XYZ file of C-alpha atoms in Angstrom:
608
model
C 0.531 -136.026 -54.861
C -0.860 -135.773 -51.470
C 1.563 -133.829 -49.031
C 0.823 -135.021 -45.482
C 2.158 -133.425 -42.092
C 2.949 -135.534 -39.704
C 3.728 -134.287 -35.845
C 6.088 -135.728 -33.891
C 7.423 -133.205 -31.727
C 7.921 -131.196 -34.805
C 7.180 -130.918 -38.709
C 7.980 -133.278 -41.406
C 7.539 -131.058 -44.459
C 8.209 -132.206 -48.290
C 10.644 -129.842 -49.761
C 11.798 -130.732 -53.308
C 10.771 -134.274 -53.063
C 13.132 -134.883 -50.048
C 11.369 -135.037 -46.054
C 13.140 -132.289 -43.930
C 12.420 -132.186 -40.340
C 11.360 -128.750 -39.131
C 10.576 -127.306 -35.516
C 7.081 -126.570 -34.606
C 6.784 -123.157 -32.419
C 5.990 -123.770 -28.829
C 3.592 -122.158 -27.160
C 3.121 -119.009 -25.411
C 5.752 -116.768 -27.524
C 5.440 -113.397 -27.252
C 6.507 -111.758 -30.447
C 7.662 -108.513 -30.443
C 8.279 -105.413 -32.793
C 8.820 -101.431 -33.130
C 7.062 -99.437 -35.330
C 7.307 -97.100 -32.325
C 11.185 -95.308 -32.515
C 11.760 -92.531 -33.737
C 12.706 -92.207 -37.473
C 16.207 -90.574 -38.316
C 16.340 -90.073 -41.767
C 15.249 -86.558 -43.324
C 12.046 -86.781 -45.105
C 13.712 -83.908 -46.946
C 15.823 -86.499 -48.858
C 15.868 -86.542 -52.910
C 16.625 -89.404 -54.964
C 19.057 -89.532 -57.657
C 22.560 -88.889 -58.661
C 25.749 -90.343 -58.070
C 28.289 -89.877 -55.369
C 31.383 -90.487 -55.806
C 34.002 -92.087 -53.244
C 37.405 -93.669 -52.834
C 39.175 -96.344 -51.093
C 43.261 -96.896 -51.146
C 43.319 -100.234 -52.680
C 41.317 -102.239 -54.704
C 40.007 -105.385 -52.505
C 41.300 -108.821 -52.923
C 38.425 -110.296 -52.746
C 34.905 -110.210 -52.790
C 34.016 -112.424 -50.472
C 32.827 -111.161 -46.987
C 34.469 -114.084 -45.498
C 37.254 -116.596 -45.990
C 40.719 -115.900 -47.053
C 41.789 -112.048 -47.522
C 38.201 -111.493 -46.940
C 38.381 -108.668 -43.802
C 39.514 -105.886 -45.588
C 37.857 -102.477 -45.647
C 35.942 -103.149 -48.453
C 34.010 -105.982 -47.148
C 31.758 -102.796 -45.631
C 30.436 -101.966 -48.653
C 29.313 -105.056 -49.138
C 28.190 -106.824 -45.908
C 26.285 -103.302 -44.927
C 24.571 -103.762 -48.358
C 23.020 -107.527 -46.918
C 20.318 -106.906 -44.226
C 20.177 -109.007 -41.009
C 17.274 -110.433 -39.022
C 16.780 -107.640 -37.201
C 19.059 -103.882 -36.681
C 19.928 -102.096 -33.730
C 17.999 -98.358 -33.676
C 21.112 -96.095 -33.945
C 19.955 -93.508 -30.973
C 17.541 -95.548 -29.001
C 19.641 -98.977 -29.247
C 16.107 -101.146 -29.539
C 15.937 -103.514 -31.735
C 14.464 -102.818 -35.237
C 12.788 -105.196 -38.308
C 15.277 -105.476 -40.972
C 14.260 -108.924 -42.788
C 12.087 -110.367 -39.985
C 9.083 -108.237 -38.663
C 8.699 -110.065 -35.718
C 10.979 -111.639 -33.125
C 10.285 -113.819 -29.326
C 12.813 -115.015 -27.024
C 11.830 -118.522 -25.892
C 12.059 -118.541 -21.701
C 15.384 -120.846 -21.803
C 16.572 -117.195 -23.017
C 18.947 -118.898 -25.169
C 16.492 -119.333 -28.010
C 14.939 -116.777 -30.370
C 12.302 -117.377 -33.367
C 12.529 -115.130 -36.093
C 9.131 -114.329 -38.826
C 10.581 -113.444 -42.195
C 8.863 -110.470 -43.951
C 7.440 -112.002 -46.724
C 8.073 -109.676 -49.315
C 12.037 -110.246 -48.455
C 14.050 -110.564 -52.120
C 17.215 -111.360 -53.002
C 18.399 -108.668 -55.972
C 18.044 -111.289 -58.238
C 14.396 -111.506 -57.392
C 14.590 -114.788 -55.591
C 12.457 -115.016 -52.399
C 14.502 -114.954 -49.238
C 13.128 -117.646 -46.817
C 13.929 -119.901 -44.060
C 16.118 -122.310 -46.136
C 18.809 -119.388 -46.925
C 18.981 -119.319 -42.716
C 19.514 -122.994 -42.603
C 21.827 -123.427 -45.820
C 23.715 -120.509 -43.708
C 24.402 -122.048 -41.247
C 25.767 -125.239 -42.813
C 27.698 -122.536 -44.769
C 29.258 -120.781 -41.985
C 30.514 -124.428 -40.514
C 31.544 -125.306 -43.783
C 35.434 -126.201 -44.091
C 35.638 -125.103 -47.410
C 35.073 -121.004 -46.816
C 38.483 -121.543 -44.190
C 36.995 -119.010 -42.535
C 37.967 -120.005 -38.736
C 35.850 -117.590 -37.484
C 33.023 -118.048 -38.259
C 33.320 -121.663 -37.989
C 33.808 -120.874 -34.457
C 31.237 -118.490 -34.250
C 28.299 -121.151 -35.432
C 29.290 -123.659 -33.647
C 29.727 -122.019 -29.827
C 27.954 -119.138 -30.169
C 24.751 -120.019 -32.634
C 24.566 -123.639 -31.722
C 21.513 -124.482 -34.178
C 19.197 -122.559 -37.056
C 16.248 -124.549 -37.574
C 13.271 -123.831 -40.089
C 9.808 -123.782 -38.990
C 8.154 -122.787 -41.879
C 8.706 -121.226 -45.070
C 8.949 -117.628 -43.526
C 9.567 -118.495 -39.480
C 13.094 -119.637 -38.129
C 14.244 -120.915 -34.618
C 17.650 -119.634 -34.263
C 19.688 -121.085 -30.592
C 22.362 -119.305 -28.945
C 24.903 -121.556 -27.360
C 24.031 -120.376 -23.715
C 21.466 -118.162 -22.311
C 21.920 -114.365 -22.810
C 20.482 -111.103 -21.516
C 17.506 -109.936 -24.064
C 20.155 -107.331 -25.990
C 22.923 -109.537 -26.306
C 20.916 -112.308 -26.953
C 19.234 -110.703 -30.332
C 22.591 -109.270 -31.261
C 24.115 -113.111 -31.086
C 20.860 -114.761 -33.320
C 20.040 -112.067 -35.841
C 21.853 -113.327 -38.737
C 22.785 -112.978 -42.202
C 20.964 -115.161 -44.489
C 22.865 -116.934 -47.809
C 21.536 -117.332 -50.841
C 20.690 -121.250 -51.264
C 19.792 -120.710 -54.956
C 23.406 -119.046 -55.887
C 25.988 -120.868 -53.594
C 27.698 -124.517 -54.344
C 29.216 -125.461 -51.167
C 32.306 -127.528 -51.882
C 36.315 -127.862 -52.285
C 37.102 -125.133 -54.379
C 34.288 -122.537 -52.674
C 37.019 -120.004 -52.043
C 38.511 -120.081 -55.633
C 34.763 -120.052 -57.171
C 33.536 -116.936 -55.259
C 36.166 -114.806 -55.280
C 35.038 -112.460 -57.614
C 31.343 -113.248 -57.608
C 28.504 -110.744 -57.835
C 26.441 -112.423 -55.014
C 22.846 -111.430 -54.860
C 22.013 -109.140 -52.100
C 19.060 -108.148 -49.518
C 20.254 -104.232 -48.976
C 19.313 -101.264 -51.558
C 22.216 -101.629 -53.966
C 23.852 -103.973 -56.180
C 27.598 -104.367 -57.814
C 26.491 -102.789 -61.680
C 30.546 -102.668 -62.935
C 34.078 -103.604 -62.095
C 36.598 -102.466 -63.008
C 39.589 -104.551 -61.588
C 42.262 -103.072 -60.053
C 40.559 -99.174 -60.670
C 36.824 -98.956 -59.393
C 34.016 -100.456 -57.965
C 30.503 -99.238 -58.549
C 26.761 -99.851 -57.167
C 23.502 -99.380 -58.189
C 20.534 -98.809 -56.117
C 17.670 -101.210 -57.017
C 14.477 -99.135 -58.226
C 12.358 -101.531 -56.668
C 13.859 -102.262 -53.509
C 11.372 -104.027 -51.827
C 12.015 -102.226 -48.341
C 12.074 -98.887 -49.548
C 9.029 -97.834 -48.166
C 9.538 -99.285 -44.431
C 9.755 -97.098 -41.142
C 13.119 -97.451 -40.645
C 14.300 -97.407 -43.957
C 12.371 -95.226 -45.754
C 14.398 -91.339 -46.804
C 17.548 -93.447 -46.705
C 20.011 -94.929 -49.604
C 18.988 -92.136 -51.713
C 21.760 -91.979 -54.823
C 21.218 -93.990 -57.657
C 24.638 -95.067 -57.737
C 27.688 -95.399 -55.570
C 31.131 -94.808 -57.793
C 34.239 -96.185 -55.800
C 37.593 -95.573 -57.361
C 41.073 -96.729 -56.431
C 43.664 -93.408 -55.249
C 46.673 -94.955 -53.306
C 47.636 -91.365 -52.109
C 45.418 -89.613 -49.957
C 46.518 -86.230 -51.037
C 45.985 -87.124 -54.969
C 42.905 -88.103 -53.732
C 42.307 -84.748 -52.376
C 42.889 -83.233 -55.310
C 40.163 -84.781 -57.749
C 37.988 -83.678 -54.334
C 38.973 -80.265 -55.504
C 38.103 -80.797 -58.560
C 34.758 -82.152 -58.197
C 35.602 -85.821 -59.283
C 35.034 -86.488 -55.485
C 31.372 -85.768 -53.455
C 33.197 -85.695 -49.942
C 36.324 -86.121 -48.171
C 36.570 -87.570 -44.609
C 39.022 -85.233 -42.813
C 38.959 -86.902 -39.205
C 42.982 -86.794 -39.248
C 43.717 -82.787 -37.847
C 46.093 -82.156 -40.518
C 43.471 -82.227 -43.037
C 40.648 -80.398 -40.800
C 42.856 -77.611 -39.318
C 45.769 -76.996 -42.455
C 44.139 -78.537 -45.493
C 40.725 -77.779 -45.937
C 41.325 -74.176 -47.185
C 41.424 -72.771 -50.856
C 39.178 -70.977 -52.689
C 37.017 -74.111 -52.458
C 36.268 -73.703 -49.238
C 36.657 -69.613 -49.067
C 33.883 -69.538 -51.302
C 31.089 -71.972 -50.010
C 31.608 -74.305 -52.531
C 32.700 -77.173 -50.098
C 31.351 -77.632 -46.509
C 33.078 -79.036 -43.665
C 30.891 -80.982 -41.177
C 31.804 -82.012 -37.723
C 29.328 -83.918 -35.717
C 29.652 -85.049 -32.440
C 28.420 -89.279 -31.521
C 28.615 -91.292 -28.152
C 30.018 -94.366 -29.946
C 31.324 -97.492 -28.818
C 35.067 -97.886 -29.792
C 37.441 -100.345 -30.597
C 40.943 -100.436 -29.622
C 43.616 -98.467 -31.520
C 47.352 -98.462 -31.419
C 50.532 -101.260 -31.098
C 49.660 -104.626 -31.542
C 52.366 -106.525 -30.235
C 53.312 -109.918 -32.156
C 54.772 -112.411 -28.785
C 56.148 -115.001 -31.910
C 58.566 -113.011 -32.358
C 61.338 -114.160 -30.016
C 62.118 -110.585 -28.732
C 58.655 -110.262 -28.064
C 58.083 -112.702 -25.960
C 59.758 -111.106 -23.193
C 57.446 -109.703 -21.261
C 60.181 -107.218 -19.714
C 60.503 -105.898 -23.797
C 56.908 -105.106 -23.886
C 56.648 -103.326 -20.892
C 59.985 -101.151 -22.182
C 58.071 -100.553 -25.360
C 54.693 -99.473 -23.403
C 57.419 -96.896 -21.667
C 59.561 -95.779 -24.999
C 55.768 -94.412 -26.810
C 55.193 -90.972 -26.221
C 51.655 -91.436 -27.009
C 50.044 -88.360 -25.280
C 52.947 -86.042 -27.109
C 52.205 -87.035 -30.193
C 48.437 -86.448 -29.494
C 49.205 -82.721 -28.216
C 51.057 -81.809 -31.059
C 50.930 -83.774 -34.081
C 47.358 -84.407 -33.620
C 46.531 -81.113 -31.942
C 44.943 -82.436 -29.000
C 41.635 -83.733 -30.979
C 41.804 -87.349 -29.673
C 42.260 -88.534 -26.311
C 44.466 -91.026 -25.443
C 43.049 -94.541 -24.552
C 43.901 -96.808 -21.660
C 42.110 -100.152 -22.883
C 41.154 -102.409 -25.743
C 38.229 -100.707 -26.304
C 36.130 -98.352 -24.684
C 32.272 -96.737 -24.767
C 30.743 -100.014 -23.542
C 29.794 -98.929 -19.644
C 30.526 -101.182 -17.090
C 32.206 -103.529 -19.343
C 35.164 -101.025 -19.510
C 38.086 -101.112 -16.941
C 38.392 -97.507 -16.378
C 40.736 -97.986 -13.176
C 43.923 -98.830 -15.410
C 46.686 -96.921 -14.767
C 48.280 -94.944 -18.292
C 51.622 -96.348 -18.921
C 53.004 -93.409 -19.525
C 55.992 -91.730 -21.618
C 59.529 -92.612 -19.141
C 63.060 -93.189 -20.783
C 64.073 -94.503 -17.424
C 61.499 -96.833 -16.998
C 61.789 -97.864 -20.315
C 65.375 -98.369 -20.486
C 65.354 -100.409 -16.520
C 63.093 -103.004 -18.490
C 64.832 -103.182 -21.415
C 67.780 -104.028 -19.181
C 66.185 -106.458 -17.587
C 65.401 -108.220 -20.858
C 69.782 -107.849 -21.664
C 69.537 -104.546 -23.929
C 72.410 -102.708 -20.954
C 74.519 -101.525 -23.722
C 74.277 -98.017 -25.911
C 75.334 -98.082 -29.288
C 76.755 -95.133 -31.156
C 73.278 -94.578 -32.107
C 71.941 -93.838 -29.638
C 70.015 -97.405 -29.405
C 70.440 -100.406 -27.007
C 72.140 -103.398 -27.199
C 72.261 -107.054 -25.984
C 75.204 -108.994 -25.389
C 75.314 -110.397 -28.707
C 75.808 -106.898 -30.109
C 72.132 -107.369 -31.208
C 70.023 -103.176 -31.650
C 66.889 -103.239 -29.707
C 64.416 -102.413 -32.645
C 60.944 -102.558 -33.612
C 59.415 -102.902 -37.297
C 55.730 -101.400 -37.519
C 53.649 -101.994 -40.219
C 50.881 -99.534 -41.042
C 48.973 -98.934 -43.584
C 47.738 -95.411 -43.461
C 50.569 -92.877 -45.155
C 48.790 -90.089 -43.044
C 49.695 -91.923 -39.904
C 54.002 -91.471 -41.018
C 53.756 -88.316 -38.790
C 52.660 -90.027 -36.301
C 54.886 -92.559 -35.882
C 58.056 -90.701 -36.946
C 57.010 -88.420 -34.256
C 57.030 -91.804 -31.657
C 60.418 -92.885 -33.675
C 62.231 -89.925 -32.265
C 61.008 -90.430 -29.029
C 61.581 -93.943 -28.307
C 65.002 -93.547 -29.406
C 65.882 -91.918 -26.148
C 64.824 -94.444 -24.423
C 67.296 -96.646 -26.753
C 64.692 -98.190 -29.134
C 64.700 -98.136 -32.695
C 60.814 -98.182 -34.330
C 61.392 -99.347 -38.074
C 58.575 -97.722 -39.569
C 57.041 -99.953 -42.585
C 54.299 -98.051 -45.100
C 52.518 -101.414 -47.099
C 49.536 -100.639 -49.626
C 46.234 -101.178 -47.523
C 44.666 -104.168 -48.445
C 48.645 -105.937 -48.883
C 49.134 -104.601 -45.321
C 46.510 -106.014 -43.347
C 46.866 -109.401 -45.198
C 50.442 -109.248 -43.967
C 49.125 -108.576 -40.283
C 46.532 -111.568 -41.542
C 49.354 -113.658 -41.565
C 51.066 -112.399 -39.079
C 53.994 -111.614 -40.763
C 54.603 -108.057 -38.420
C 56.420 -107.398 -35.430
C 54.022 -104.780 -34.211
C 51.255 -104.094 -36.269
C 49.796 -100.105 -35.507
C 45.971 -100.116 -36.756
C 42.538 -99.598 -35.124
C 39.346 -101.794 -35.207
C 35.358 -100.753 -35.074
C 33.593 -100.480 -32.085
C 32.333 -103.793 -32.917
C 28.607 -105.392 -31.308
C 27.115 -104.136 -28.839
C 29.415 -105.223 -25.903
C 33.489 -106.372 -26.016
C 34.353 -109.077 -27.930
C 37.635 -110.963 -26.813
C 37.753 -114.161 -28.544
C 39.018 -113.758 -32.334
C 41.639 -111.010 -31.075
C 43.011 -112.812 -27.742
C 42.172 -116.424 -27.331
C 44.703 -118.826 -28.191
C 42.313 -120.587 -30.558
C 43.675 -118.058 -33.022
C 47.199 -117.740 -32.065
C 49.661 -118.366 -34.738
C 47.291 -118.984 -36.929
C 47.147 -117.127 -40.916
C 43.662 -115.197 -41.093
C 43.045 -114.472 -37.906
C 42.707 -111.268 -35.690
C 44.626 -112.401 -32.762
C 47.553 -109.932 -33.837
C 49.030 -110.709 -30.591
C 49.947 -114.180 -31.280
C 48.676 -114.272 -27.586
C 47.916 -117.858 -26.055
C 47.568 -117.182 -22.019
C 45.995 -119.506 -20.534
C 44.689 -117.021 -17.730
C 42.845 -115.004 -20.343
C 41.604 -118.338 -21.857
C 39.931 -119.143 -18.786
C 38.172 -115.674 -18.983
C 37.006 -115.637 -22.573
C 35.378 -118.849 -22.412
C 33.474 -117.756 -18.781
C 32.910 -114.342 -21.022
C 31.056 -116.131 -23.655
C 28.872 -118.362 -21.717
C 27.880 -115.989 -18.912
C 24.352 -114.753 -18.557
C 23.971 -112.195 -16.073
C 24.885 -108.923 -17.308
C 26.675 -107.354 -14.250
C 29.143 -110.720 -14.206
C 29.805 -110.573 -17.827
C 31.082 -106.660 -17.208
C 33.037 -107.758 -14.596
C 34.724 -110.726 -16.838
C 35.039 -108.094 -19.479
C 37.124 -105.872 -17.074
C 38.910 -109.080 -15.745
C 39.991 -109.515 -19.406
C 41.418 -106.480 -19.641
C 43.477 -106.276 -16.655
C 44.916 -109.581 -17.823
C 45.308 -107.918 -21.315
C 46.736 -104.733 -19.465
C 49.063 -107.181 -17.370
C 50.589 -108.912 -20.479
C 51.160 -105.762 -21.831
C 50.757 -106.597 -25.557
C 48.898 -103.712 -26.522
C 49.967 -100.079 -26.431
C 46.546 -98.051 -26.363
C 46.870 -95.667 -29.001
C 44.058 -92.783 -29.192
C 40.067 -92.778 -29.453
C 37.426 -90.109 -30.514
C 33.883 -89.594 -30.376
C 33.239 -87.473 -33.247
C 33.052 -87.668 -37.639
C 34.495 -85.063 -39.284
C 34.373 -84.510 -43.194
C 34.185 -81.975 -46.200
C 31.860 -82.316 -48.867
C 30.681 -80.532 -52.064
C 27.434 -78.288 -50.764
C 25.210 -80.058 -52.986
C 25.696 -83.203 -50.690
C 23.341 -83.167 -48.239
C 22.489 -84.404 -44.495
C 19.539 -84.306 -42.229
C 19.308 -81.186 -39.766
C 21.378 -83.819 -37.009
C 23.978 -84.595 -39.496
C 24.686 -88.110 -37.223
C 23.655 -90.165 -35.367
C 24.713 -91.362 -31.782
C 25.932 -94.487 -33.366
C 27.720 -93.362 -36.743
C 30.683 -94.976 -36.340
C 33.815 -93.043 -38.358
C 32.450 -92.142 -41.750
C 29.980 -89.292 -42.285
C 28.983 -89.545 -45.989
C 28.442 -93.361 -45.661
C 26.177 -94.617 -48.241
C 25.162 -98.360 -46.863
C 23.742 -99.333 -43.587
C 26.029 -100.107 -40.969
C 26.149 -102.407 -38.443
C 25.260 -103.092 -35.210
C 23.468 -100.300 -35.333
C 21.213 -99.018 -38.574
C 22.892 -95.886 -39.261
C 24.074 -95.176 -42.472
C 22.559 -93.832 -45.958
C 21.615 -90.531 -45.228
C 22.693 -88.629 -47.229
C 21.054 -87.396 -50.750
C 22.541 -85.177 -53.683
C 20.689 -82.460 -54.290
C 20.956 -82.008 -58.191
C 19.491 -78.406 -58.451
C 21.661 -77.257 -55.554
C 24.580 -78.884 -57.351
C 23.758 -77.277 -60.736
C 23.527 -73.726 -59.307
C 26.887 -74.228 -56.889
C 28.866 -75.598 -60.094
C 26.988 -72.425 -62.339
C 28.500 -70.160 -58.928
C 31.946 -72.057 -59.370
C 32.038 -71.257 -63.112
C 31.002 -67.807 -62.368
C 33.270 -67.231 -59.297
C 30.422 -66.158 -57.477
C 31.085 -66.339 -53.777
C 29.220 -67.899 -51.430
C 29.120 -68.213 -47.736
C 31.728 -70.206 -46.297
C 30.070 -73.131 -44.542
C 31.291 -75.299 -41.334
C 28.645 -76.982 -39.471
C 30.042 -78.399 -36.083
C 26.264 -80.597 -34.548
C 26.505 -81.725 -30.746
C 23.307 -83.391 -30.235
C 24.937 -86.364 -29.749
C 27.645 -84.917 -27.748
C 28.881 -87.552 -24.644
C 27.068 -85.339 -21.362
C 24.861 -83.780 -23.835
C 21.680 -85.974 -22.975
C 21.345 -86.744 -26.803
């Protein structure tokens, strides 16, 4: 058969016996790379071994989106599936990931991508412009009830069209500045070859071993105990500038501890590669023994300049008590936030003000600290009817009803932490119920909105603030969804939607700090604490490049997959003769050199 082409403002192409219409490129693109940035990985790196990690709770899914899908877990995975392009983790340019090549069209709303075609799926299947466009159609799909991203692909990435077999157009839903542009369009591809879309998509994929773009692959599982990868020998982008000296261990081993300090024990023992110690107690009073005395284990803190997310009390407004906005400003009052940081935390974080932080201009630095005062707490909590004391010590309406508050966390190493705010806000008449759920079972419950206040932190996110999934009312009383507010003000409505639509750089920032005044004003967020540092303890055989970080690693040192926005993760390597002599040295009870490495390059007023 005789395949004709036939123009008509763009391409009719046979594909699989059926005629699919796809764009033709226009002229005068300017296509654009970097082969140029410098390369962050240690050329010192060795391949092989395992390392060995845990998480809390086994995931409920593994699906990266959909139902129960934005767990912790999902990192492994989705930093395991490349994206059209990465985000150098010191210089911020973009970088090839699965397209070499990228050029904005001059409505800056558009960007064409060219594939790199030696792109594979794990399963060896060519990754090409259909996987974009199947995607998409994915992504708006009803049947992954992921709100989200429906959301997200239909105002943000308004169309993904193929041009050819390796070359896709991919159109943001308004024009953009060149960064925030490419961060919007450079997508995740999906697997046409593996998915079915239809009714019973979230049922069928729950457990599925999808295949994958990144270095590794899911090798075993073992439900309900451990998870563990494999890197692919013949990872087709192993060689490549940017990724080359990075994703080193053959295989990733993820077990299930529910207790952090169990956990810390089969560190001790070996059965562990590293330990993240961020929280003081474990940096200051835990990581000593003969372990550490003796140089067996390192402890590495590194300094970054990273973007943050917010941190601290999500208020739920659908809860009737909540509503009031006189009872949320009490609250902001009754938390003796910068307390706990001096003491229980030692003074190693620093207390936030905002939703967020690290992003420049987009952050409202002018907002005045709410800080610790029984009186003011206890005039707006009389305001709201809570005049009367109990014998407890804690406030009353006139229906004899106690002024508390149930928090749900999910971290047992925060309880100190909040039982230190407990006792504090109880002078100030209000009760914090403090409620401990398993990880996973604890952020579904926040999911589903099923909290009162809900104490957790988020990543820093993209590249600049995003508002919508956490504070428009789309999302409000809604399951599976991050607006853990319940928020739905129109004011802030208004603000997203200019947010999301507006070009010019210097009036986006000032929407973003617009946004959170309003979010300031509503008072349905108690900033908890930020820092701009990793911190960790590892077995001396694991190893890091001479910088340990980069400016971008955002909270986890030894982390094995990429990362996202920025390309930062996989650095490390095991070093299998260093291990063999330092377990030889163990079983000896040779001594060595006690070992803390503290690395500022990337200090904030360093210069990086």
């Amino acid at each position: 058969m005789n395949n004709k082409i036939k123009w008509i403002g763009g391409l009719m192409l046979l594909v699989n016996g059926t005629l699919v219409w796809a764009d033709a490129l226009p002229d005068g693109l300017i296509w654009e790379t970097n082969d140029t940035d410098p390369v962050f990985a240690s050329p010192q790196a060795k391949q092989g071994g395992t390392l060995n990690l845990y998480v809390d709770s086994f995931p409920l899914t593994f699906r990266t989106v959909g139902p129960d899908s934005n767990g912790s877990f999902r990192s492994f995975i989705l930093d395991n599936q490349l994206r059209l392009i990465s985000f150098h983790p010191n210089t911020g340019n973009p970088i090839p990931a699965l397209a070499t090549h990228w050029a904005i069209a001059p409505d800056n709303q558009t960007v064409y991508f060219k594939l790199d075609p030696r792109a594979k799926w794990s399963d060896g299947q060519p990754v090409v412009a259909e996987d974009y466009t199947f995607g998409y159609e994915m992504m708006r799909s009803p049947h992954i009830k992921g709100p989200w991203f429906n959301n997200y692909y239909t105002t943000e990435v308004v169309e993904v069209s193929k041009v050819d077999a390796h070359t896709i157009k991919v159109k943001a839903g308004s024009a953009k500045g060149k960064l925030d542009l490419l961060n919007t369009t450079e997508l995740w591809p999906q697997p046409k070859h593996f998915y079915k879309l239809g009714p019973n998509w979230v049922k069928q994929y729950n457990w599925a071993i999808v295949p994958t773009t990144g270095p590794y692959v899911i090798s075993e599982v073992k439900k309900g105990k451990s998870v563990t990868f494999s890197r692919q020998k013949a990872w087709w982008a192993k060689d490549d500038r940017f990724f080359k000296h990075r994703f080193n261990v053959d295989t990733v081993h993820i077990k299930v501890i529910r207790d952090q300090n169990i956990a810390f024990r089969h560190f001790l023992k070996g059965e562990l590669d590293s330990f993240e110690m961020v929280q003081p107690t474990w940096w200051h009073e835990k990581a000593k023994g003969p372990e550490f005395d003796k140089g067996y284990i390192q402890k590495v803190m590194a300094y970054t300049d990273t973007k943050q997310g917010g941190q601290g009390l999500h208020l739920n407004t659908a809860v009737p008590k909540l509503a009031d906005l006189n009872v949320r400003l009490g609250i902001e009052h009754a938390i003796n936030m910068d307390k706990m940081i001096a003491t229980v935390l030692r003074g190693d974080y620093v207390r936030a003000t905002t939703f967020g932080s690290g992003f420049g201009p987009f952050t409202e630095m002018t907002l005045p600290e709410r800080g610790y005062d029984v009186q003011k707490a206890r005039d707006y909590f009389a305001k709201a009817g809570y005049t009367k004391q109990g014998p407890d010590g804690i406030l009353q309406n006139a229906k004899g009803e106690r002024l508390t508050l149930a928090v749900t966390f999910t971290v047992s190493e925060h309880a100190k932490r909040l039982s230190f705010l407990k006792e504090e806000a109880k002078k100030a008449g209000l009760d914090l119920e403090l409620n401990l759920v398993d990880g996973a079972t604890g952020f579904k419950a926040m999911l589903e909105k099923k909290h009162e206040a809900a104490w957790l932190g988020w990543g820093g996110g993209g590249l600049y603030p995003q508002y919508w999934e956490s504070f428009h009312s789309d999302n409000a009383n809604k399951p599976q969804t991050n607006n853990f507010f319940n928020v739905a003000d129109k004011a802030l409505d208004t603000l997203i939607n200019a947010y999301g639509k507006e070009f010019d750089l210097g009036q986006r920032a000032e929407l973003s700090r617009q946004i959170q005044q309003r979010i300031y004003d509503l008072a349905i967020f108690v900033p908890g604490y930020e820092l701009n540092y990793v911190r960790a303890a590892s077995w001396r055989y694991v190893m890091l490049p001479t910088v340990p970080a980069t400016k971008s690693t955002p909270d986890l040192l030894y982390w094995p997959m990429d990362g996202y926005p920025h390309s930062s993760g996989g650095l490390l390597w095991i070093d299998e003769d260093k291990r063999q002599e330092v377990l030889a040295d163990k079983r000896s009870g040779k001594a060595l050199a006690p070992l803390t490495l503290i690395d500022k390059s990337w200090q904030r007023g360093q210069g990086g």
